Coordinates of C-alpha atoms in Angstrom, one line a residue:
X1 CA 24.8 1.2 9.8
X2 CA 26.1 0.1 6.4
X3 CA 26.7 -3.4 5.0
X4 CA 24.9 -5.7 2.7
X5 CA 21.6 -4.9 1.1
X6 CA 18.1 -6.3 1.6
X7 CA 14.9 -6.3 -0.5
X8 CA 11.4 -7.5 0.1
X9 CA 8.5 -7.1 -2.3
X10 CA 5.3 -8.9 -3.4
X11 CA 6.7 -10.8 -6.4
X12 CA 10.0 -12.6 -7.2
X13 CA 10.6 -10.7 -10.4
X14 CA 9.9 -7.3 -8.7
X15 CA 12.6 -8.2 -6.2
X16 CA 14.9 -9.3 -9.0
X17 CA 14.5 -6.0 -10.8
X18 CA 15.4 -4.1 -7.6
X19 CA 18.4 -6.3 -7.0
X20 CA 19.7 -5.7 -10.6
X21 CA 19.7 -2.0 -10.0
X22 CA 21.4 -2.3 -6.6
X23 CA 24.1 -4.6 -8.1
X24 CA 24.5 -2.1 -11.1
X25 CA 25.4 0.7 -8.8
X26 CA 22.1 2.2 -7.9
X27 CA 20.9 3.1 -4.5
X28 CA 17.7 2.1 -2.6
X29 CA 15.7 4.8 -4.3
X30 CA 16.8 3.8 -7.8
X31 CA 15.9 0.2 -6.8
X32 CA 12.4 1.2 -5.7
X33 CA 11.8 2.9 -9.1
X34 CA 12.8 -0.3 -10.8
X35 CA 10.5 -2.2 -8.4
X36 CA 7.4 -0.1 -8.9
X37 CA 7.8 -0.1 -12.7
X38 CA 8.1 -3.9 -12.7
X39 CA 5.2 -4.3 -10.3
X40 CA 3.0 -2.7 -13.0
X41 CA 3.7 -5.8 -15.1
X42 CA 4.0 -8.5 -12.5
X43 CA 1.3 -7.2 -10.1
X44 CA -1.0 -5.3 -12.4
X45 CA -4.1 -5.7 -10.1
X46 CA -2.1 -3.9 -7.3
X47 CA 0.2 -1.5 -9.1
X48 CA -0.2 0.8 -12.1
X49 CA 1.2 4.0 -13.5
X50 CA -2.5 5.0 -13.2
X51 CA -2.4 4.5 -9.4
X52 CA -0.9 6.2 -6.4
X53 CA 1.0 5.7 -3.1
X54 CA 3.4 6.8 -0.5
X55 CA 7.2 6.4 0.0
X56 CA 9.0 6.8 3.3
X57 CA 12.7 7.5 2.7
X58 CA 15.2 7.4 5.5
X59 CA 18.6 8.3 3.9
X60 CA 21.7 7.3 5.7
X61 CA 23.0 10.8 5.8
X62 CA 19.9 13.0 5.7
X63 CA 16.6 13.5 7.5
X64 CA 13.7 11.2 6.6
X65 CA 10.9 12.3 4.4
X66 CA 7.6 11.0 3.1
X67 CA 6.9 11.4 -0.6
X68 CA 3.1 11.6 -0.9
X69 CA 2.0 10.7 -4.4
X70 CA -1.5 9.6 -3.5
X71 CA -4.7 10.1 -5.5
X72 CA -6.4 13.5 -5.6
X73 CA -10.0 14.3 -6.4
X74 CA -10.8 16.4 -9.5
X75 CA -11.1 20.1 -9.0
X76 CA -14.8 20.1 -9.8
X77 CA -17.7 17.7 -9.7
X78 CA -19.4 16.9 -13.0
X79 CA -22.1 19.4 -14.0
X80 CA -24.3 16.6 -15.2
X81 CA -23.8 13.4 -13.2
X82 CA -26.1 11.4 -15.4
X83 CA -23.6 11.8 -18.3
X84 CA -20.8 10.1 -16.3
X85 CA -20.0 6.4 -16.5
X86 CA -20.0 5.2 -12.9
X87 CA -21.4 1.7 -12.4
X88 CA -21.1 -1.1 -9.9
X89 CA -19.5 -4.5 -10.1
X90 CA -19.1 -7.3 -7.6
X91 CA -15.8 -8.8 -6.5
X92 CA -15.9 -12.3 -5.0
X93 CA -13.6 -12.8 -2.0
X94 CA -14.2 -16.4 -1.3
X95 CA -17.4 -16.6 0.7
X96 CA -17.7 -12.7 0.7
X97 CA -19.0 -10.5 -2.1
X98 CA -18.1 -6.8 -2.1
X99 CA -19.5 -4.1 -4.3
X100 CA -17.2 -1.7 -6.1
X101 CA -17.8 1.1 -8.6
X102 CA -15.8 1.3 -11.8
X103 CA -15.9 3.3 -15.0
X104 CA -14.4 6.7 -16.1
X105 CA -16.3 8.5 -13.4
X106 CA -14.3 6.7 -10.7
X107 CA -10.9 7.8 -11.8
X108 CA -9.0 10.1 -9.4
X109 CA -5.8 12.0 -10.4
X110 CA -3.1 9.4 -10.4
X111 CA 0.2 10.0 -8.7
X112 CA 2.7 7.2 -9.4
X113 CA 4.4 8.9 -12.3
X114 CA 4.9 12.1 -10.3
X115 CA 6.2 10.0 -7.4
X116 CA 8.7 8.3 -9.5
X117 CA 10.2 11.5 -10.8
X118 CA 10.1 13.2 -7.4
X119 CA 12.0 10.3 -5.8
X120 CA 14.5 10.2 -8.7
X121 CA 15.2 13.9 -8.7
X122 CA 15.4 14.2 -4.9
X123 CA 17.2 10.9 -4.0
X124 CA 18.2 8.9 -7.1
X125 CA 21.6 8.3 -8.6
X126 CA 21.4 6.2 -11.7
X127 CA 20.1 7.5 -15.1
X128 CA 16.3 6.8 -15.2
X129 CA 16.7 4.9 -18.5
X130 CA 19.0 2.4 -16.9
X131 CA 16.7 2.0 -13.9
X132 CA 13.7 1.3 -16.1
X133 CA 15.5 -1.0 -18.5
X134 CA 14.5 -4.3 -16.7
X135 CA 10.8 -3.3 -16.6
X136 CA 10.8 -2.2 -20.2
X137 CA 12.3 -5.5 -21.3
X138 CA 9.9 -7.5 -19.2
X139 CA 6.9 -5.5 -20.5
X140 CA 7.9 -6.3 -24.1
X141 CA 8.7 -10.0 -23.5
X142 CA 6.0 -10.7 -20.9
X143 CA 5.9 -12.6 -17.7
X144 CA 4.0 -15.7 -16.6
X145 CA 1.1 -15.0 -14.3
X146 CA 1.6 -16.5 -10.9
X147 CA -1.0 -18.4 -8.9
X148 CA -1.4 -15.6 -6.4
X149 CA -1.8 -13.0 -9.2
X150 CA -4.3 -15.3 -11.0
X151 CA -6.4 -15.4 -7.9
X152 CA -6.4 -11.6 -7.7
X153 CA -7.5 -11.4 -11.3
X154 CA -10.3 -13.9 -10.5
X155 CA -11.5 -11.7 -7.7
X156 CA -11.6 -8.5 -9.7
X157 CA -12.6 -10.2 -13.0
X158 CA -15.5 -7.8 -13.8
X159 CA -13.3 -4.7 -13.7
X160 CA -10.5 -6.3 -15.9
X161 CA -12.9 -7.5 -18.5
X162 CA -15.1 -4.4 -18.5
X163 CA -13.9 -2.7 -21.7
X164 CA -12.6 -3.7 -25.1
X165 CA -9.1 -2.4 -24.2
X166 CA -9.1 -4.2 -20.8
X167 CA -10.3 -7.5 -22.4
X168 CA -7.6 -7.3 -25.0
X169 CA -4.9 -6.9 -22.3
X170 CA -6.1 -9.1 -19.5
X171 CA -8.3 -11.7 -21.3
X172 CA -7.2 -15.3 -21.4
X173 CA -5.6 -16.5 -24.6
X174 CA -6.6 -20.1 -23.9
X175 CA -10.1 -19.5 -22.6
X176 CA -11.8 -16.8 -24.7
X177 CA -14.1 -14.6 -22.6
X178 CA -12.3 -15.4 -19.4
X179 CA -9.7 -13.6 -17.3
X180 CA -6.0 -14.4 -17.8
X181 CA -5.0 -17.6 -16.0
X182 CA -2.0 -18.8 -14.0
X183 CA 0.9 -19.6 -16.3
X184 CA -0.2 -17.5 -19.2
X185 CA 2.2 -14.9 -20.5
X186 CA 1.1 -11.3 -19.8
X187 CA 2.7 -8.8 -22.2
X188 CA 2.4 -5.0 -22.0
X189 CA 4.2 -3.6 -25.1
X190 CA 2.3 -0.3 -24.8
X191 CA 3.6 0.1 -21.2
X192 CA 7.1 -0.6 -22.4
X193 CA 6.8 2.3 -24.9
X194 CA 5.5 4.6 -22.2
X195 CA 8.3 3.8 -19.8
X196 CA 10.8 4.4 -22.6
X197 CA 9.3 7.7 -23.5
X198 CA 9.0 8.8 -19.8
X199 CA 12.7 8.3 -19.4
X200 CA 13.4 10.6 -22.3
X201 CA 10.6 13.2 -21.9
X202 CA 9.9 13.4 -18.2
X203 CA 6.5 13.5 -16.3
X204 CA 5.0 16.2 -18.6
X205 CA 4.3 13.4 -21.1
X206 CA 1.8 11.9 -18.5
X207 CA 0.4 15.1 -17.0
X208 CA 0.5 17.6 -19.9
X209 CA 1.2 15.7 -23.0
X210 CA -0.1 12.8 -25.2
X211 CA -1.0 10.5 -22.3
X212 CA -2.9 13.3 -20.5
X213 CA -4.9 14.0 -23.7
X214 CA -5.8 10.3 -23.9
X215 CA -6.9 10.1 -20.3
X216 CA -9.3 13.0 -20.7
X217 CA -10.3 12.6 -24.4
X218 CA -13.8 13.8 -25.3
X219 CA -16.4 11.0 -25.1
X220 CA -14.6 9.2 -22.2
X221 CA -17.6 9.8 -19.9
X222 CA -15.2 10.7 -17.1
X223 CA -14.7 13.7 -14.8
X224 CA -11.0 14.3 -15.1
X225 CA -9.9 17.4 -17.0
X226 CA -6.5 18.5 -18.2
X227 CA -6.3 21.1 -15.4
X228 CA -6.7 18.3 -12.8
X229 CA -3.6 16.5 -14.3
X230 CA -1.6 19.7 -14.9
X231 CA -2.1 20.9 -11.3
X232 CA -1.0 17.6 -9.6
X233 CA 2.3 17.4 -7.8
X234 CA 3.9 15.0 -5.3
X235 CA 3.9 16.4 -1.7
X236 CA 6.9 16.2 0.7
X237 CA 6.0 15.6 4.3
X238 CA 7.8 15.0 7.6
X239 CA 7.0 11.5 8.9
X240 CA 5.1 11.0 12.1
X241 CA 7.6 10.1 14.8
X242 CA 6.9 8.1 18.0
X243 CA 8.6 5.7 20.4
X244 CA 7.7 2.1 21.3
X245 CA 9.8 0.2 23.8
X246 CA 13.5 1.1 23.0
X247 CA 12.7 1.8 19.3
X248 CA 11.8 4.9 17.3
X249 CA 9.0 4.5 14.8
X250 CA 8.7 6.7 11.7
X251 CA 5.4 6.3 9.8
X252 CA 3.2 7.9 7.2
X253 CA 1.6 11.1 8.7
X254 CA -1.8 12.8 8.2
X255 CA -3.7 13.4 6.0
X256 CA -3.2 9.7 5.6
X257 CA -5.0 7.9 8.5
X258 CA -3.2 4.6 8.7
X259 CA 0.0 5.9 10.3
X260 CA -1.9 7.9 12.9
X261 CA -3.9 4.8 13.9
X262 CA -0.8 2.6 14.2
X263 CA 0.9 5.2 16.3
X264 CA -2.1 5.5 18.5
X265 CA -2.3 1.8 19.1
X266 CA 1.5 1.6 19.8
X267 CA 1.0 4.4 22.4
X268 CA -1.7 2.3 24.1
X269 CA 0.5 -0.8 24.2
X270 CA 3.8 0.9 25.1
X271 CA 4.6 0.0 28.7
X272 CA 2.0 -2.8 28.8
X273 CA 4.6 -5.5 29.4
X274 CA 3.9 -7.4 26.2
X275 CA 7.4 -8.9 26.2
X276 CA 6.6 -10.8 29.4
X277 CA 3.9 -12.9 27.6
X278 CA 4.2 -15.2 24.6
X279 CA 2.9 -13.8 21.3
X280 CA 0.2 -16.5 21.0
X281 CA -0.9 -16.2 24.7
X282 CA -4.3 -15.1 25.9
X283 CA -2.9 -12.0 27.7
X284 CA -1.0 -10.9 24.6
X285 CA -4.1 -11.4 22.4
X286 CA -6.4 -9.4 24.7
X287 CA -4.0 -6.5 24.9
X288 CA -3.4 -6.3 21.1
X289 CA -7.1 -6.8 20.3
X290 CA -8.1 -4.0 22.7
X291 CA -5.5 -1.6 21.2
X292 CA -6.7 -2.4 17.6
X293 CA -10.3 -2.0 18.7
X294 CA -9.6 1.4 20.2
X295 CA -8.2 2.6 16.9
X296 CA -11.4 1.7 15.0
X297 CA -13.0 4.8 16.5
X298 CA -10.5 7.5 17.3
X299 CA -12.9 9.3 19.6
X300 CA -10.9 7.9 22.5
X301 CA -9.9 10.4 25.2
X302 CA -6.4 8.9 25.4
X303 CA -3.9 11.2 23.8
X304 CA -0.2 10.8 22.9
X305 CA 2.7 13.3 23.1
X306 CA 6.2 12.2 21.9
X307 CA 7.8 14.0 24.8
X308 CA 6.1 12.0 27.5
X309 CA 4.5 9.1 25.9
X310 CA 1.0 10.5 25.8
X311 CA -1.1 11.9 22.9
X312 CA -1.2 15.7 22.8
X313 CA -4.9 16.4 22.8
X314 CA -4.8 19.5 20.6
X315 CA -2.6 18.0 17.9
X316 CA -4.6 14.8 18.0
X317 CA -7.9 16.6 17.6
X318 CA -6.5 18.6 14.7
X319 CA -5.4 15.4 12.9
X320 CA -8.6 13.7 13.7
X321 CA -10.7 16.5 12.2
X322 CA -8.5 16.7 9.2
X323 CA -8.9 13.0 8.5
X324 CA -12.7 13.1 9.2
X325 CA -13.2 15.6 6.4
X326 CA -11.6 13.2 3.9
X327 CA -12.5 9.7 2.7
X328 CA -10.4 6.6 3.0
X329 CA -9.2 5.0 -0.2
X330 CA -7.5 1.9 -1.5
X331 CA -8.2 -1.8 -1.6
X332 CA -5.6 -3.6 -3.7
X333 CA -2.2 -2.6 -2.4
X334 CA 1.4 -3.9 -2.6
X335 CA 4.6 -2.9 -0.8
X336 CA 8.3 -2.8 -1.2
X337 CA 11.0 -2.5 1.5
X338 CA 14.6 -1.9 0.4
X339 CA 17.8 -1.1 2.3
X340 CA 21.0 -0.6 0.2
X341 CA 24.6 -1.3 1.4
X342 CA 25.0 2.4 2.4
X343 CA 22.1 2.2 4.8
X344 CA 19.6 4.1 2.8
X345 CA 16.1 2.9 3.6
X346 CA 12.9 2.8 1.5
X347 CA 9.4 1.7 2.6
X348 CA 6.8 2.3 -0.1
X349 CA 3.2 1.2 -0.6
X350 CA 1.2 1.7 -3.8
X351 CA -2.3 0.9 -4.9
X352 CA -4.6 1.1 -8.0
X353 CA -7.8 0.4 -6.0
X354 CA -9.3 -2.5 -7.9
X355 CA -8.9 -0.7 -11.2
X356 CA -11.5 1.3 -13.1
X357 CA -11.7 -1.0 -16.0
X358 CA -10.4 1.9 -18.2
X359 CA -7.1 1.3 -20.0
X360 CA -5.5 4.4 -21.6
X361 CA -5.5 3.7 -25.3
X362 CA -2.1 2.6 -26.6
X363 CA -0.4 2.5 -23.2
X364 CA -1.6 -0.7 -21.3
X365 CA -2.1 1.6 -18.3
X366 CA -5.2 0.6 -16.2
X367 CA -6.4 3.7 -14.4
X368 CA -7.5 3.7 -10.7
X369 CA -11.0 3.6 -9.4
X370 CA -10.3 5.5 -6.2
X371 CA -13.5 7.5 -6.5
X372 CA -15.4 4.2 -6.7
X373 CA -14.2 2.6 -3.5
X374 CA -17.3 1.7 -1.4
X375 CA -15.6 2.9 1.8
X376 CA -14.4 6.0 0.2
X377 CA -17.5 7.1 -1.6
X378 CA -20.7 5.6 -0.1
X379 CA -22.6 8.6 -1.4
X380 CA -22.0 7.8 -5.0
X381 CA -20.8 10.2 -7.7
X382 CA -21.3 13.3 -5.4
X383 CA -19.7 11.7 -2.4
X384 CA -16.3 13.4 -2.6
X385 CA -15.0 17.0 -1.9
X386 CA -13.2 18.5 -4.9
X387 CA -9.5 19.2 -5.2
X388 CA -8.2 17.3 -2.2
X389 CA -5.8 14.5 -1.4
X390 CA -7.7 11.4 -0.5
X391 CA -6.7 9.8 2.8
X392 CA -5.4 6.2 3.1
X393 CA -4.6 3.4 5.4
X394 CA -1.2 2.9 3.7
X395 CA 1.4 3.1 6.4
X396 CA 5.0 2.7 5.1
X397 CA 7.1 2.5 8.2
X398 CA 10.8 2.6 9.4
X399 CA 11.8 1.4 12.8
X400 CA 15.2 2.3 14.3
X401 CA 16.9 0.7 17.4
X402 CA 19.5 2.3 19.6
X403 CA 22.3 0.2 18.1
X404 CA 21.6 1.6 14.7
X405 CA 19.6 -1.3 13.3
X406 CA 16.8 -0.2 11.0
X407 CA 13.8 -2.0 9.5
X408 CA 11.6 -1.0 6.6
X409 CA 8.0 -2.3 7.1
X410 CA 4.8 -2.0 5.1
X411 CA 1.7 -4.0 4.1
X412 CA -1.2 -4.2 1.7
X413 CA -4.6 -5.0 3.0
X414 CA -6.8 -1.8 3.1
X415 CA -8.2 -1.3 6.6
X416 CA -6.1 -4.2 7.9
X417 CA -2.8 -2.4 7.1
X418 CA -2.5 -0.6 10.5
X419 CA -3.2 -3.7 12.5
X420 CA -0.8 -5.9 10.5
X421 CA 2.1 -3.3 10.8
X422 CA 1.3 -2.8 14.5
X423 CA 1.6 -6.5 15.3
X424 CA 4.9 -6.9 13.3
X425 CA 6.4 -4.0 15.2
X426 CA 5.3 -5.5 18.5
X427 CA 6.8 -8.8 17.5
X428 CA 10.1 -7.2 16.6
X429 CA 10.4 -4.7 19.4
X430 CA 8.6 -6.3 22.4
X431 CA 9.4 -10.0 21.6
X432 CA 12.8 -9.6 19.8
X433 CA 11.7 -11.9 17.0
X434 CA 13.5 -12.4 13.8
X435 CA 12.0 -10.7 10.8
X436 CA 10.5 -13.9 9.3
X437 CA 9.1 -15.0 12.6
X438 CA 7.6 -11.6 13.3
X439 CA 5.8 -11.6 9.9
X440 CA 4.8 -15.3 9.9
X441 CA 3.2 -15.0 13.4
X442 CA -0.6 -15.2 13.5
X443 CA -2.5 -11.9 13.6
X444 CA -5.7 -10.4 14.9
X445 CA -7.9 -7.8 13.5
X446 CA -11.0 -5.9 14.8
X447 CA -13.6 -4.5 12.5
X448 CA -17.2 -3.5 13.2
X449 CA -17.1 -5.0 16.7
X450 CA -15.9 -8.4 15.4
X451 CA -12.6 -9.9 16.3
X452 CA -10.8 -11.8 13.5
X453 CA -8.4 -14.5 14.7
X454 CA -5.9 -15.9 12.2
X455 CA -5.0 -19.6 12.1
X456 CA -2.0 -20.2 14.4
X457 CA -3.6 -19.1 17.6
X458 CA -4.9 -22.0 19.8
X459 CA -8.6 -21.1 20.5
X460 CA -8.5 -23.2 23.7
X461 CA -5.9 -20.8 25.1
X462 CA -7.9 -17.6 24.2
X463 CA -10.7 -17.9 26.8
X464 CA -10.6 -14.4 28.1
X465 CA -10.1 -12.9 24.7
X466 CA -13.1 -14.7 23.3
X467 CA -15.2 -13.5 26.3
X468 CA -14.1 -9.9 25.5
X469 CA -15.1 -10.4 21.9
X470 CA -18.2 -12.7 21.7
X471 CA -18.5 -11.7 18.1
X472 CA -15.5 -13.3 16.6
X473 CA -14.4 -15.4 13.7
X474 CA -11.5 -17.9 13.7
X475 CA -9.6 -18.7 10.5
X476 CA -8.1 -22.2 10.1
X477 CA -5.0 -21.0 8.3
X478 CA -3.0 -17.9 7.5
X479 CA -5.1 -15.7 5.3
X480 CA -4.6 -12.8 2.9
X481 CA -7.3 -10.9 4.8
X482 CA -4.7 -10.1 7.5
X483 CA -2.4 -8.2 5.2
X484 CA 0.9 -8.9 3.5
X485 CA 3.9 -7.4 5.3
X486 CA 7.1 -7.2 3.2
X487 CA 10.0 -6.0 5.3
X488 CA 13.8 -5.5 5.2
X489 CA 16.1 -5.0 8.2
X490 CA 19.8 -4.3 8.9
X491 CA 21.4 -5.4 12.1
X492 CA 24.9 -5.9 13.4
X493 CA 24.5 -9.5 12.5
X494 CA 23.7 -8.7 8.9
X495 CA 20.7 -8.0 6.8
X496 CA 17.3 -9.7 6.9
X497 CA 14.5 -9.5 4.3
X498 CA 11.2 -11.3 4.2
X499 CA 8.2 -11.3 1.9
X500 CA 4.9 -12.3 3.4
X501 CA 3.7 -15.7 2.1
X502 CA 0.1 -14.5 2.6
X503 CA 0.6 -12.4 -0.5
X504 CA 3.3 -14.2 -2.5
X505 CA 6.2 -12.1 -1.2
X506 CA 9.8 -12.5 -2.3
X507 CA 12.9 -11.4 -0.5
X508 CA 16.7 -11.1 -1.1
X509 CA 19.8 -10.3 0.9
X510 CA 23.3 -9.9 -0.5
X511 CA 25.9 -7.6 -2.0
X512 CA 29.4 -6.9 -0.8
X513 CA 29.8 -5.0 2.5

């Protein structure tokens, strides 16, 4: 289905950069490259060339693929752990305090640069220099920090003021010693130079050249080596395919965990008659909460097979064991959904963890702390197996309906990503909601035996649900805890796009048919 285009991202200027490329003759994949480069400036806590992610591409005239450019562990552990800088900081999420590890010893091999070049070579159309031009200009001139980004900076303040380089980049100009504030101009001239050089020299600059040398320079107290960077490559995978109602769902496959969990929950709910009950009803809430709860521990004996609507036990066991041998990474995440006028679809999610505190000298690139995620690495410096792709809850998704309508869906939110995407799919397919209504609707999440209920549900109408989950917490309003789904959809009535207000999203539809 071709027609007008649609874009949804986590920031107005990121959406604008993607739109500029689309209107300049680029396709959806070119627009995503412009979006991720711009996200590194506008959403620097969530996106960085030192980070990683996944992109699900559903071309109009070819088979869908997943480009896996997620983080990878170094090929060897450090011979002397006491010589590695690996220390804890505390992030303040409102009333909750969470421990993270930062420092050079937390840096996994980053994949964003490899992902950009893989997507451009395989699917892009415009010259890379033209695609990156909006981001380069913005990095040189700067952009005002939004309220939502300022709040993220506040949460991760210890990581972004951890070193001389990070303080110079992210420190406040009006309040010395503090983190940058809303309204202040954030400039990244070093990043502008890097993007300019990458367009000319290619990814070897990052993985084999001057930037690689700066990442692993002697005295950095880290564990990455040149061979770790040189051996990294983006992986191409087939998406996990399932059905829900009358729709087909394509999603990120193993070794990532999020897509499998979402598919498992959809399999539980398929045929449960959700469409007969209002989204905010007690029956609906009980069914969705039970499905989410079952995915928390995938020891369930239920299995799913695409041919008959059940899990295939052998395949499920294989995936489960593969994921168990890994560790789940990523906290701060952002997402972009793009559909161009030719019907090419992009759903892509990226992350930088919370950032390691380490900025590559002269580049303005904050490197990830994927080896310092508490959920990923509870055992400390020796808690990871060498030379493997980390697993993730990131779940870029494409939903297709029999009439040719397609939706690109994705979310940030760490372990809440699968439940957020699940509920948006249910709202779109089972309830036939518009895109904005499906995303704005209140959500549930189950973690550690506790049910989280977002503001928007009426607790007086959830009697049986609350009996099922005596350990529960009810939020008064919509909350960033429940993810941030940015989605785009084409239908016969025209395009839709919506950026989740929980995470400052911005959307656009337009372009000549």
